[in-house]
PDB file of N, CA and C in Angstrom:
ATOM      1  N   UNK J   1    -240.435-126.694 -26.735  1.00  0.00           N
ATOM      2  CA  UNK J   1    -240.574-127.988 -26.072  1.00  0.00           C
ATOM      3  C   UNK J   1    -241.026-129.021 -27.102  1.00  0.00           C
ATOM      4  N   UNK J   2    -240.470-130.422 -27.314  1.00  0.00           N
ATOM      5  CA  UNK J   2    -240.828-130.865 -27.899  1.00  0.00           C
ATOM      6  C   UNK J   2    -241.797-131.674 -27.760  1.00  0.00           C
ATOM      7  N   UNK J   3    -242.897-132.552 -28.639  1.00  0.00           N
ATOM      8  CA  UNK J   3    -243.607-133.232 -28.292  1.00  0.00           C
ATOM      9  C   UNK J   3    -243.933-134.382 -28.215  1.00  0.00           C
ATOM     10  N   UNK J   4    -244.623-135.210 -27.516  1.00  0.00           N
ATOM     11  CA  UNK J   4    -244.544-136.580 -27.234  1.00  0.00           C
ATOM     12  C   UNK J   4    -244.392-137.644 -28.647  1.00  0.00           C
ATOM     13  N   UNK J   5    -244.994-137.269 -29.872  1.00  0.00           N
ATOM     14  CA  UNK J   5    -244.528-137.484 -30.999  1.00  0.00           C
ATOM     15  C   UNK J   5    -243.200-137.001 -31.435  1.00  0.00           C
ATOM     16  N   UNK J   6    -242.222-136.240 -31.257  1.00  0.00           N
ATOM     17  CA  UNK J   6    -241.262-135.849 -31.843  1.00  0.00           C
ATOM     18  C   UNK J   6    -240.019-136.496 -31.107  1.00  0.00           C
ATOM     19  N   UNK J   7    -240.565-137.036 -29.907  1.00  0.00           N
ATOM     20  CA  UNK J   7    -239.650-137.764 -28.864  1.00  0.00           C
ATOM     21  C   UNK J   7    -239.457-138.778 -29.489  1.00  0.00           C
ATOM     22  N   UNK J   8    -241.020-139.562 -29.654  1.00  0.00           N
ATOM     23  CA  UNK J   8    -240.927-141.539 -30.158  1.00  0.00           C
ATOM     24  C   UNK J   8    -239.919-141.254 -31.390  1.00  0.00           C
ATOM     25  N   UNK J   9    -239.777-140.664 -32.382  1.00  0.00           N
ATOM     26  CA  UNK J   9    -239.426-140.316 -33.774  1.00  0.00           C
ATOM     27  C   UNK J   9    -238.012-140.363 -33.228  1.00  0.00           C
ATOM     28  N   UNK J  10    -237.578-139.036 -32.179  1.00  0.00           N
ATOM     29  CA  UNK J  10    -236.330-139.344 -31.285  1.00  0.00           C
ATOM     30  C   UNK J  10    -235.633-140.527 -31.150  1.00  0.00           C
ATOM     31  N   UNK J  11    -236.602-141.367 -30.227  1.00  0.00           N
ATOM     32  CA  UNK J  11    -236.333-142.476 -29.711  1.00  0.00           C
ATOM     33  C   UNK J  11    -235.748-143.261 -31.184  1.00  0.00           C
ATOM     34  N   UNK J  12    -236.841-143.690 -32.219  1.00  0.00           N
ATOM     35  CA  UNK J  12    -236.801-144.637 -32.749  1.00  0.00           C
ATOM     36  C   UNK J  12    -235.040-144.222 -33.706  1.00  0.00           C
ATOM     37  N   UNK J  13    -235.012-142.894 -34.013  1.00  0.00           N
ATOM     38  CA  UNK J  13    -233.809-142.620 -34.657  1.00  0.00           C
ATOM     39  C   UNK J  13    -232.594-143.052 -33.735  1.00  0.00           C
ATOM     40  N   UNK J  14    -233.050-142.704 -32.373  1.00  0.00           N
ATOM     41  CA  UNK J  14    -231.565-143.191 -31.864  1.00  0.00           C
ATOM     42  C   UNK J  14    -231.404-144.702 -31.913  1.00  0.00           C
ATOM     43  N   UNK J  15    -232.356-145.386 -31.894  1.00  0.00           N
ATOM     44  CA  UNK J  15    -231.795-146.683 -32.534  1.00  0.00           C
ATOM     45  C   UNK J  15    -231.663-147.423 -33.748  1.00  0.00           C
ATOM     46  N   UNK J  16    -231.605-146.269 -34.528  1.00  0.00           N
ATOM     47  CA  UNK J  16    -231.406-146.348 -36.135  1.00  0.00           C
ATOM     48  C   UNK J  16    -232.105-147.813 -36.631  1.00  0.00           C
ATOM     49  N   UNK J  17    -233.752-147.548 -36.210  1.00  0.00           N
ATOM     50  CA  UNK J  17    -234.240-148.379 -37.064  1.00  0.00           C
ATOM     51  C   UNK J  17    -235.551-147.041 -38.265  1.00  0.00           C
ATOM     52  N   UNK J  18    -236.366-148.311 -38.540  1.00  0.00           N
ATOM     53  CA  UNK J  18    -237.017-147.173 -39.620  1.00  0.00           C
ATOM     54  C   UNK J  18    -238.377-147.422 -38.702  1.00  0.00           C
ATOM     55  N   UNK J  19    -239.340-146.477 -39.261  1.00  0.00           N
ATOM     56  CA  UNK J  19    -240.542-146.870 -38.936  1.00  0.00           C
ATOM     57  C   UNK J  19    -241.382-147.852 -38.586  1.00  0.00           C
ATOM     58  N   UNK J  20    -241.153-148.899 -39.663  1.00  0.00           N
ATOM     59  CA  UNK J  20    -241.495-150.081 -40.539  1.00  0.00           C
ATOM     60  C   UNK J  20    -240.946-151.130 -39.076  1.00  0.00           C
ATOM     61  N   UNK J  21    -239.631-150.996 -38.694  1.00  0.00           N
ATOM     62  CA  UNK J  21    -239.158-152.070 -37.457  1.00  0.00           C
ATOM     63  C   UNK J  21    -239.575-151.502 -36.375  1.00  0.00           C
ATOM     64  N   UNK J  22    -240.277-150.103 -35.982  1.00  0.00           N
ATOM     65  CA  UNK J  22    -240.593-149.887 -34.755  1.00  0.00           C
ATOM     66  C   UNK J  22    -241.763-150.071 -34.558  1.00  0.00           C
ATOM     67  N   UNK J  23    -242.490-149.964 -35.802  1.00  0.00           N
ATOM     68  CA  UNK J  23    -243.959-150.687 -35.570  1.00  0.00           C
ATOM     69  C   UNK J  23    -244.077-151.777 -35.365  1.00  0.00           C
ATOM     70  N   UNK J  24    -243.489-152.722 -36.301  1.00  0.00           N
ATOM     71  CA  UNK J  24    -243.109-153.749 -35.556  1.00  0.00           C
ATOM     72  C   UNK J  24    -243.254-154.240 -33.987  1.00  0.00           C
ATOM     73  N   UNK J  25    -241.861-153.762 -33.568  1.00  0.00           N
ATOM     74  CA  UNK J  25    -241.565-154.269 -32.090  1.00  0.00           C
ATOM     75  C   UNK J  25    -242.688-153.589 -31.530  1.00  0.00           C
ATOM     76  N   UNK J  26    -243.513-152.736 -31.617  1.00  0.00           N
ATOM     77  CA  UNK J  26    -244.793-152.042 -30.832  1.00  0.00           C
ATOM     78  C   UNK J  26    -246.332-153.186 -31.515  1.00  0.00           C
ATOM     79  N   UNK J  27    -245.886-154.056 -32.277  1.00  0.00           N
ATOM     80  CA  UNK J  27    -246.858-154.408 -33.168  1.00  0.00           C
ATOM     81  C   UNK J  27    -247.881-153.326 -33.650  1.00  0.00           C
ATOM     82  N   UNK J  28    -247.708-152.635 -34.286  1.00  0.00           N
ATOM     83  CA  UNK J  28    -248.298-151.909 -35.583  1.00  0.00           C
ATOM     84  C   UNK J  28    -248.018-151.627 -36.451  1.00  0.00           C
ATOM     85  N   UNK J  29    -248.549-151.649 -37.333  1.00  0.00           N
ATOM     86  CA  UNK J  29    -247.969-151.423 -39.085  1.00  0.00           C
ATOM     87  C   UNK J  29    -246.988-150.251 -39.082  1.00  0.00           C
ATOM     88  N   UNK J  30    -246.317-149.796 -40.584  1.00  0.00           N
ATOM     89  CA  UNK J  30    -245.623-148.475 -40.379  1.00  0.00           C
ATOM     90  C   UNK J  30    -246.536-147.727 -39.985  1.00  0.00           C
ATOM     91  N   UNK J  31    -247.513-147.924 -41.411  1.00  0.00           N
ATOM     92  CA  UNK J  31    -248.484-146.420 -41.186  1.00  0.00           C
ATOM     93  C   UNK J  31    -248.996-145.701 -39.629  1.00  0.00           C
ATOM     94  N   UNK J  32    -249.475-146.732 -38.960  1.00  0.00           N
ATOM     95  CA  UNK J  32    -250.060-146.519 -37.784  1.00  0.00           C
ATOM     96  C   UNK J  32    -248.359-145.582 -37.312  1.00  0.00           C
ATOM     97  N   UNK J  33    -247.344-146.269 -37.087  1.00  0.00           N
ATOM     98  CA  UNK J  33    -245.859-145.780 -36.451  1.00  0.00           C
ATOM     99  C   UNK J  33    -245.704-144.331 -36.777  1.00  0.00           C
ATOM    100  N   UNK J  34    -246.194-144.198 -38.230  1.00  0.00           N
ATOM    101  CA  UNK J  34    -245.771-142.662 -39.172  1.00  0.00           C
ATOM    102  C   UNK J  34    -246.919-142.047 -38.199  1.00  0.00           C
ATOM    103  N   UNK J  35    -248.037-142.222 -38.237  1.00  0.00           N
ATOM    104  CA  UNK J  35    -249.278-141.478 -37.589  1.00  0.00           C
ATOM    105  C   UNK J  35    -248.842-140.767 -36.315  1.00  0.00           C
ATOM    106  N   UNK J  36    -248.377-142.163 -35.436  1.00  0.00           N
ATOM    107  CA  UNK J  36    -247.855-141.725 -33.794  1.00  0.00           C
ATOM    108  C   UNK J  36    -246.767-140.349 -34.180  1.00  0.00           C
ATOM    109  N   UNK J  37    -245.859-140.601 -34.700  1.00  0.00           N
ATOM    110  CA  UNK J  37    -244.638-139.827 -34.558  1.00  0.00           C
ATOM    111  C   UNK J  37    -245.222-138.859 -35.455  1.00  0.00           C
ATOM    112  N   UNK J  38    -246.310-138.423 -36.203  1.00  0.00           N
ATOM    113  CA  UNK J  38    -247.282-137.235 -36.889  1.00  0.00           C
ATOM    114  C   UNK J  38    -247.889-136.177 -35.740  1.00  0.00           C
ATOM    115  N   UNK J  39    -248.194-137.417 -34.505  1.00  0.00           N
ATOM    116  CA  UNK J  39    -249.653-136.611 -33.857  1.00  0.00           C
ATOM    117  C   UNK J  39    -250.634-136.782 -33.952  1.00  0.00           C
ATOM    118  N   UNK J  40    -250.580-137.689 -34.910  1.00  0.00           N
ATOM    119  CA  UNK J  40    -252.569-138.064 -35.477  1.00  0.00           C
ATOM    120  C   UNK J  40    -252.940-138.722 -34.716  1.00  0.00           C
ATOM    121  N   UNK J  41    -252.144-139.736 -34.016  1.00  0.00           N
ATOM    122  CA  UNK J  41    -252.639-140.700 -32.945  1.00  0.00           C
ATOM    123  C   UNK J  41    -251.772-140.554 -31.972  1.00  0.00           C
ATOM    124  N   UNK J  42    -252.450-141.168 -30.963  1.00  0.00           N
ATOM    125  CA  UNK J  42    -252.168-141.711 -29.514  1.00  0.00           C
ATOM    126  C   UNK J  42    -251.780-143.205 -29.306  1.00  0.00           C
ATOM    127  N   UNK J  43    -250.190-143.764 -28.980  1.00  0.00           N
ATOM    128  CA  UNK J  43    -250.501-145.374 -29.182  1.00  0.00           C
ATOM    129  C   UNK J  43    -250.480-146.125 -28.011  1.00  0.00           C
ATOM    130  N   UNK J  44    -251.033-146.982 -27.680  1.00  0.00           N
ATOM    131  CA  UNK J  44    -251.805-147.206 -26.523  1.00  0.00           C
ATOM    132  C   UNK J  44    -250.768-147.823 -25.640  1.00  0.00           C
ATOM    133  N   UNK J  45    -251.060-148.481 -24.469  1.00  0.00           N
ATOM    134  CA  UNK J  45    -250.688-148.999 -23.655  1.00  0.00           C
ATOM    135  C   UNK J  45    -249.374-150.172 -23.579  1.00  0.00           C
ATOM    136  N   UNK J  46    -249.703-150.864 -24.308  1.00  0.00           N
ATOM    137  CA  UNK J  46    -249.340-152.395 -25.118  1.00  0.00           C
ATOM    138  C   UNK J  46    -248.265-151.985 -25.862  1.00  0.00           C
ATOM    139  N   UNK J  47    -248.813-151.311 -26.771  1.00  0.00           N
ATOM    140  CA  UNK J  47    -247.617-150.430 -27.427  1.00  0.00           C
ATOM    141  C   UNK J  47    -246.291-150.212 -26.948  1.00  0.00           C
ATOM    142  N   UNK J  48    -246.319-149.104 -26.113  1.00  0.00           N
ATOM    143  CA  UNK J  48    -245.295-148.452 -25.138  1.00  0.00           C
ATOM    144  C   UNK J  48    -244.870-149.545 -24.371  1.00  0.00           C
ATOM    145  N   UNK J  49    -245.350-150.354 -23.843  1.00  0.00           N
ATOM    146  CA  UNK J  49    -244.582-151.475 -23.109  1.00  0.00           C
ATOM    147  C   UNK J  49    -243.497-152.601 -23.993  1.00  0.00           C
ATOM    148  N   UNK J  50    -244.185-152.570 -25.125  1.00  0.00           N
ATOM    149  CA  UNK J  50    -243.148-153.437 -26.169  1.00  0.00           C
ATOM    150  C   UNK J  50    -241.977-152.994 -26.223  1.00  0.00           C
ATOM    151  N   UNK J  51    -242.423-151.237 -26.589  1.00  0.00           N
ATOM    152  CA  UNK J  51    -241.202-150.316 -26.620  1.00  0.00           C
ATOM    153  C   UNK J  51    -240.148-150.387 -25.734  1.00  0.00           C
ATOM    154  N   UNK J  52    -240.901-149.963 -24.385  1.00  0.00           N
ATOM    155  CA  UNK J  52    -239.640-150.126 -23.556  1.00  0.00           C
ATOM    156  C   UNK J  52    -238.754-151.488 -23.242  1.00  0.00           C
ATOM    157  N   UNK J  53    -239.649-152.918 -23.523  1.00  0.00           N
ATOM    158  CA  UNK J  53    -238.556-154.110 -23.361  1.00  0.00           C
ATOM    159  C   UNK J  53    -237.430-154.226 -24.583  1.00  0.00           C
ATOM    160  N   UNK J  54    -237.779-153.467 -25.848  1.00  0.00           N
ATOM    161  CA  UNK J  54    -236.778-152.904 -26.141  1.00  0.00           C
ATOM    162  C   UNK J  54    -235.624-151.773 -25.876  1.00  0.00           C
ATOM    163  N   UNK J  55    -236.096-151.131 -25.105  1.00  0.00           N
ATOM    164  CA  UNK J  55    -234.736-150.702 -24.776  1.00  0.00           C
ATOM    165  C   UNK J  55    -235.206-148.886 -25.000  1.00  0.00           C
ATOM    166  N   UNK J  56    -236.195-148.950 -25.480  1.00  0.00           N
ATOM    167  CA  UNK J  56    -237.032-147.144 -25.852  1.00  0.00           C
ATOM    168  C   UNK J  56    -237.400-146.416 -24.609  1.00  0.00           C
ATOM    169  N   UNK J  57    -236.821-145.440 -24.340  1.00  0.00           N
ATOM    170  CA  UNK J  57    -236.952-144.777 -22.707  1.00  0.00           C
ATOM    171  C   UNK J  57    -238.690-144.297 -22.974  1.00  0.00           C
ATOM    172  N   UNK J  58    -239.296-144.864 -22.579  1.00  0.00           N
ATOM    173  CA  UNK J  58    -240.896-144.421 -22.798  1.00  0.00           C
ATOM    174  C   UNK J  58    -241.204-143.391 -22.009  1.00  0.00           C
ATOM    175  N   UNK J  59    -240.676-143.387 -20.646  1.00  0.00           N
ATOM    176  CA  UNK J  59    -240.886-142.212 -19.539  1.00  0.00           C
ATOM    177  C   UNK J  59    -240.242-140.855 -20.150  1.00  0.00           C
ATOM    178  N   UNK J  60    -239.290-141.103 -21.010  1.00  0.00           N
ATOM    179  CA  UNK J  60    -238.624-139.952 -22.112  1.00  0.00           C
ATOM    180  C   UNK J  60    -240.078-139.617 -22.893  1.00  0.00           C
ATOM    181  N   UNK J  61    -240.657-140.140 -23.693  1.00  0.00           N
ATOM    182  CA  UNK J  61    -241.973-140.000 -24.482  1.00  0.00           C
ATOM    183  C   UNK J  61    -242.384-139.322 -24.164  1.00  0.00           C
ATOM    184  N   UNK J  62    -243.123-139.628 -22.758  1.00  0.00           N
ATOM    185  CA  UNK J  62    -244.035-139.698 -22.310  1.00  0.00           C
ATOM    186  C   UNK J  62    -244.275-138.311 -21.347  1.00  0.00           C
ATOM    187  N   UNK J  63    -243.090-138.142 -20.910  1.00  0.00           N
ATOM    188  CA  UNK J  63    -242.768-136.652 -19.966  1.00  0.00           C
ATOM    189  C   UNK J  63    -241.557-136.048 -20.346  1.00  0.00           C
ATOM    190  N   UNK J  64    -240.848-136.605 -21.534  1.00  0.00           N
ATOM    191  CA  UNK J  64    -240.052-135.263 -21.647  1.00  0.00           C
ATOM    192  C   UNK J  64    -238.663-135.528 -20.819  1.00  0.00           C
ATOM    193  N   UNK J  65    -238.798-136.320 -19.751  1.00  0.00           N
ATOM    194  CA  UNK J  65    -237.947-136.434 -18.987  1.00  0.00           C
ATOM    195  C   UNK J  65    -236.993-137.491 -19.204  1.00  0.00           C
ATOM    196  N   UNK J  66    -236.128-137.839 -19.156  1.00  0.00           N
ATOM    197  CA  UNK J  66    -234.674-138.645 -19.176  1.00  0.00           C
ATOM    198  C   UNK J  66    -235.297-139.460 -18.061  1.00  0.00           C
ATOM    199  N   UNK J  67    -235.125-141.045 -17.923  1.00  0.00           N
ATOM    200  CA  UNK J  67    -234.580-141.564 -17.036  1.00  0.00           C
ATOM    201  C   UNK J  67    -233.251-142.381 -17.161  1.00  0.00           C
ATOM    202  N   UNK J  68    -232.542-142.491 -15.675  1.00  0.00           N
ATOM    203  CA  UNK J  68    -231.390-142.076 -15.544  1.00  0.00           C
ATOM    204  C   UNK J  68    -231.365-143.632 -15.247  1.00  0.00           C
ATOM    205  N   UNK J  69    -230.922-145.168 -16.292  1.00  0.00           N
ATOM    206  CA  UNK J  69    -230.672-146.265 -15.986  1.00  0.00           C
ATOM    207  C   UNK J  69    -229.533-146.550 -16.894  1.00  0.00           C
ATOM    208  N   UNK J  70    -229.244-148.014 -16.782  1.00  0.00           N
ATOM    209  CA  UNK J  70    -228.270-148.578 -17.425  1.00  0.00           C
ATOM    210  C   UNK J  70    -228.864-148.491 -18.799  1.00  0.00           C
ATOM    211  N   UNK J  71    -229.637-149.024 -19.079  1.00  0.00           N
ATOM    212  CA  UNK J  71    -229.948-148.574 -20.455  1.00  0.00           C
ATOM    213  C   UNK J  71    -230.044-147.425 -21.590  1.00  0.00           C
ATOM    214  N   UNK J  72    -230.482-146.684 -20.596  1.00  0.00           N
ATOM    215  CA  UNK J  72    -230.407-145.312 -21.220  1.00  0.00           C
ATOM    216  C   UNK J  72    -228.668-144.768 -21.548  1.00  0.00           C
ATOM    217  N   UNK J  73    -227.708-145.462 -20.925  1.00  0.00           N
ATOM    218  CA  UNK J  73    -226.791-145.172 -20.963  1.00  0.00           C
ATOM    219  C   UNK J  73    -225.864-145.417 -21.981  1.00  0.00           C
ATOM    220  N   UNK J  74    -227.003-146.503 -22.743  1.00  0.00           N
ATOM    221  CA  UNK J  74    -226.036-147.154 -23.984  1.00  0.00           C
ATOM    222  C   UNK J  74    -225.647-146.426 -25.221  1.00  0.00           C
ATOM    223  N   UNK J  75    -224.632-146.728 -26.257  1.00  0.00           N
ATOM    224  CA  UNK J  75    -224.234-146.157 -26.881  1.00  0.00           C
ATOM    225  C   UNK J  75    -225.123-146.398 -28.200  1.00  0.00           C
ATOM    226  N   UNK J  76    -225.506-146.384 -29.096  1.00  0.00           N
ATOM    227  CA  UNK J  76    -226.202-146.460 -30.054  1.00  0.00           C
ATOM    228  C   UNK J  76    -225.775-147.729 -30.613  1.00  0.00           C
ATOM    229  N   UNK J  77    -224.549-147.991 -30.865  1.00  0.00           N
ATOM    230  CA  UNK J  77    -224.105-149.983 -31.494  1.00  0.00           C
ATOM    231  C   UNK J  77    -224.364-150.928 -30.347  1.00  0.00           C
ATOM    232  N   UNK J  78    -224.487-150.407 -28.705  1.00  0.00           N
ATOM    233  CA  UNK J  78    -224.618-151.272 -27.833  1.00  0.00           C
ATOM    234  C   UNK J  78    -226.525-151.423 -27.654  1.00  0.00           C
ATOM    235  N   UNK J  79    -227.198-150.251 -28.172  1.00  0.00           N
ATOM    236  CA  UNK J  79    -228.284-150.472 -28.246  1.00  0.00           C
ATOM    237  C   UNK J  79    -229.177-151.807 -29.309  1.00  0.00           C
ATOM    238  N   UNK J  80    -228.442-151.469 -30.482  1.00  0.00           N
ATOM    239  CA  UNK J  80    -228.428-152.088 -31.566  1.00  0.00           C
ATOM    240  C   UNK J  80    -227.993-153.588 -31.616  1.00  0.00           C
ATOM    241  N   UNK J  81    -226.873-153.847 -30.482  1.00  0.00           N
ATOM    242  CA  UNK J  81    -226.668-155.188 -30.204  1.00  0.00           C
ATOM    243  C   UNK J  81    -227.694-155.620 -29.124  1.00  0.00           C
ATOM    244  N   UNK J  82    -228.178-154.949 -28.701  1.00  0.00           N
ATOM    245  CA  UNK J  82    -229.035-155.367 -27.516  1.00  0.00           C
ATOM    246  C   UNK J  82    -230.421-155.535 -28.178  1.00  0.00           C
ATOM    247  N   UNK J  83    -231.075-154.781 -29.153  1.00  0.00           N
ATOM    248  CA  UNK J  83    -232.251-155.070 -29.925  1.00  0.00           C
ATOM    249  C   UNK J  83    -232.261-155.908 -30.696  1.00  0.00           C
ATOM    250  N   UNK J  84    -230.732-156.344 -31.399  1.00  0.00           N
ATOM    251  CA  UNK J  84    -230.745-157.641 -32.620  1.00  0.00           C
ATOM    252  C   UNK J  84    -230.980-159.028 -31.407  1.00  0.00           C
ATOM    253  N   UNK J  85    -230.114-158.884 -30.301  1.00  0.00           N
ATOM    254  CA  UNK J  85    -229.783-160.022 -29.493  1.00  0.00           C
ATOM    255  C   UNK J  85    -231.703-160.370 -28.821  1.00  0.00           C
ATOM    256  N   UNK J  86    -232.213-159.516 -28.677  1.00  0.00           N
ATOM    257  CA  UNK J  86    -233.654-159.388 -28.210  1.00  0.00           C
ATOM    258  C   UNK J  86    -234.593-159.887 -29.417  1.00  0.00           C
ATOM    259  N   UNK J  87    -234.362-159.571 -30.583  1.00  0.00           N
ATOM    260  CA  UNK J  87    -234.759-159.892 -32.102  1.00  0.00           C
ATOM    261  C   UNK J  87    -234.809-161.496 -32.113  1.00  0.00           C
ATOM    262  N   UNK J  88    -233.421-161.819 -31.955  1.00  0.00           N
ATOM    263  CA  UNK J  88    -233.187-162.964 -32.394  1.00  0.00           C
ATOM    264  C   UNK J  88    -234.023-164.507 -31.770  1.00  0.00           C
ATOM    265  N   UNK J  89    -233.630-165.628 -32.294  1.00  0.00           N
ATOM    266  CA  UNK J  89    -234.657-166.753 -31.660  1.00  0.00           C
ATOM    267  C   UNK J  89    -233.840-167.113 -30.544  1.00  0.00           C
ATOM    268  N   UNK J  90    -234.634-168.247 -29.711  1.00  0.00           N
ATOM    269  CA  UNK J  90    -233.520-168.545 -28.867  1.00  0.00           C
ATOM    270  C   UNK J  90    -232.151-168.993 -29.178  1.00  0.00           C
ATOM    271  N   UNK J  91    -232.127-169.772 -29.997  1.00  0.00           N
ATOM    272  CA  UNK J  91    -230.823-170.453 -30.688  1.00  0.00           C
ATOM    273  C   UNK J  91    -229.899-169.356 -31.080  1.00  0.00           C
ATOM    274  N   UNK J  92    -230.780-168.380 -31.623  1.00  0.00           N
ATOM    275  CA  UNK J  92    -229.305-167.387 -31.957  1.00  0.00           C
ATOM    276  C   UNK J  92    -228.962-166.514 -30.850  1.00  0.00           C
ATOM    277  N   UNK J  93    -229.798-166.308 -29.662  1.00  0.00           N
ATOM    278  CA  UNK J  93    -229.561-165.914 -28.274  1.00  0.00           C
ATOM    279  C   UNK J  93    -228.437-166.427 -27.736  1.00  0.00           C
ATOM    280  N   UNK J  94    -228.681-168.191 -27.576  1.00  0.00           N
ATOM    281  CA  UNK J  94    -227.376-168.760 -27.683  1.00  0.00           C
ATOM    282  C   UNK J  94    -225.808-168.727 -28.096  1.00  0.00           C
ATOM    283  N   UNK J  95    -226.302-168.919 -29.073  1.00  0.00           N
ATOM    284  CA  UNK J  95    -224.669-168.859 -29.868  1.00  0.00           C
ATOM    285  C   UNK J  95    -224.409-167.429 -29.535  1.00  0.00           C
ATOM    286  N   UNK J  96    -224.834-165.795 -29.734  1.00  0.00           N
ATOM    287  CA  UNK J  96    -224.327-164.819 -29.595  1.00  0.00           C
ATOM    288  C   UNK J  96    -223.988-164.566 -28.377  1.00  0.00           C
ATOM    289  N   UNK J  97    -224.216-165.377 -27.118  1.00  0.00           N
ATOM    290  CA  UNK J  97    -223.497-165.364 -25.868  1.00  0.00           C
ATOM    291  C   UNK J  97    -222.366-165.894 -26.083  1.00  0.00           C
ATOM    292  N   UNK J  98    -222.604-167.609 -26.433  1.00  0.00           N
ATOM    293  CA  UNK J  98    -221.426-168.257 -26.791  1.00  0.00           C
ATOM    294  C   UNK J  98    -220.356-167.341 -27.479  1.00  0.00           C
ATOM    295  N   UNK J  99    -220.173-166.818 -28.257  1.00  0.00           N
ATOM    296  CA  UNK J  99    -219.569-166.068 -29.346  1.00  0.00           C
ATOM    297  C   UNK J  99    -218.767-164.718 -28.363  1.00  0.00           C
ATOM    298  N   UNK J 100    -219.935-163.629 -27.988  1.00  0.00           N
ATOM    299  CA  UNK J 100    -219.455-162.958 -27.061  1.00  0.00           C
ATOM    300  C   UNK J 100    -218.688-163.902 -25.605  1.00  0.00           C
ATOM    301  N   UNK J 101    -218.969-164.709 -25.011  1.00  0.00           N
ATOM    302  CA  UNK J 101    -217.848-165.212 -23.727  1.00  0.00           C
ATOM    303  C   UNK J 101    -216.796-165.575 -24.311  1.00  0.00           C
ATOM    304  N   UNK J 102    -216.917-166.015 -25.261  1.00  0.00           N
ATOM    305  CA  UNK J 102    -215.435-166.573 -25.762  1.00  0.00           C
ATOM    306  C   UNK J 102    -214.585-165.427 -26.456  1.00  0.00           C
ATOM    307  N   UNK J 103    -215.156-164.301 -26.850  1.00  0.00           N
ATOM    308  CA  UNK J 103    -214.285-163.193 -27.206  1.00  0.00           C
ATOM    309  C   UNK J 103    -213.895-162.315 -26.008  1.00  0.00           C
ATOM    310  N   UNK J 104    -214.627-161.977 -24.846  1.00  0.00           N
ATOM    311  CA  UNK J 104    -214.118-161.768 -23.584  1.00  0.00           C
ATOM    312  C   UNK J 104    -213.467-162.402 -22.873  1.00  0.00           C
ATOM    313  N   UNK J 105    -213.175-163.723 -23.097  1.00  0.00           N
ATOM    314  CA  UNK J 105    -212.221-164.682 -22.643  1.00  0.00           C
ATOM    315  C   UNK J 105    -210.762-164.681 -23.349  1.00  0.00           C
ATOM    316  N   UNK J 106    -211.019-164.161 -24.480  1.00  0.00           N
ATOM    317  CA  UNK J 106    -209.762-163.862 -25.176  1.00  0.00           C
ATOM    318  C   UNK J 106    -208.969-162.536 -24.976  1.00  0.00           C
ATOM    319  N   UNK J 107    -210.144-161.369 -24.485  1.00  0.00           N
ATOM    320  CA  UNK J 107    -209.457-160.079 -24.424  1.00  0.00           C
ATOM    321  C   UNK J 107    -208.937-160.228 -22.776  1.00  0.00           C
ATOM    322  N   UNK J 108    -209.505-160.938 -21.833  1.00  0.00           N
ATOM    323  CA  UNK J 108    -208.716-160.948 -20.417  1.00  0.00           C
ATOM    324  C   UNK J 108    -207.010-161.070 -20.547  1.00  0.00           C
ATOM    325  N   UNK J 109    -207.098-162.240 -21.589  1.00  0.00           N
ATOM    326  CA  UNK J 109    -205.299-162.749 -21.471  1.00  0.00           C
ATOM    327  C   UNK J 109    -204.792-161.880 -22.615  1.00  0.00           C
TER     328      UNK J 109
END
């Protein structure tokens, strides 16, 4: 069985970032990130919630268990577009809609 550290490590690989950007989006340094996914620590509350508005199945973490949403369903480049698009400022929120409607407007016809 694996463990609640070997999951986050999981998690963070399936969205092919490094340590360094998942501490980040959790706000904590790498080191602290390397620690969690070690075992040395426990990361708190705040943490895990950052995680999941990215897109990190935390209830996966956390129990081991899958939950069964649209998100979880994504493919690893649709994850990755969904964390840059979440990354980005508003302005580039913008335009990458703009950009995407107008390329779905092109694949209809």
């Amino acid at each position: 069985m694996s463990t609640k550290s070997n999951r986050l490590r999981e998690e963070r690989e399936k969205l092919r970032i490094s340590q360094e950007e998942m501490g980040a989006i959790g706000g904590v340094g790498r080191a602290a990130q390397g620690r969690y996914e070690a075992g040395e620590r426990a990361p708190d509350w705040e943490y895990l919630e950052r995680l999941a508005q990215h897109g990190v199945d935390v209830h996966y973490v956390i129990t081991g268990q899958r939950v069964e949403a649209a998100a979880a369903l994504l493919t690893a480049e649709e994850a990755m577009l969904v964390e840059n698009y979440r990354r980005a400022a508003a302005e580039g929120r913008q335009a990458a809609s703009t950009v995407l409607a107008a390329l779905a407007q092109q694949q209809k016809k």
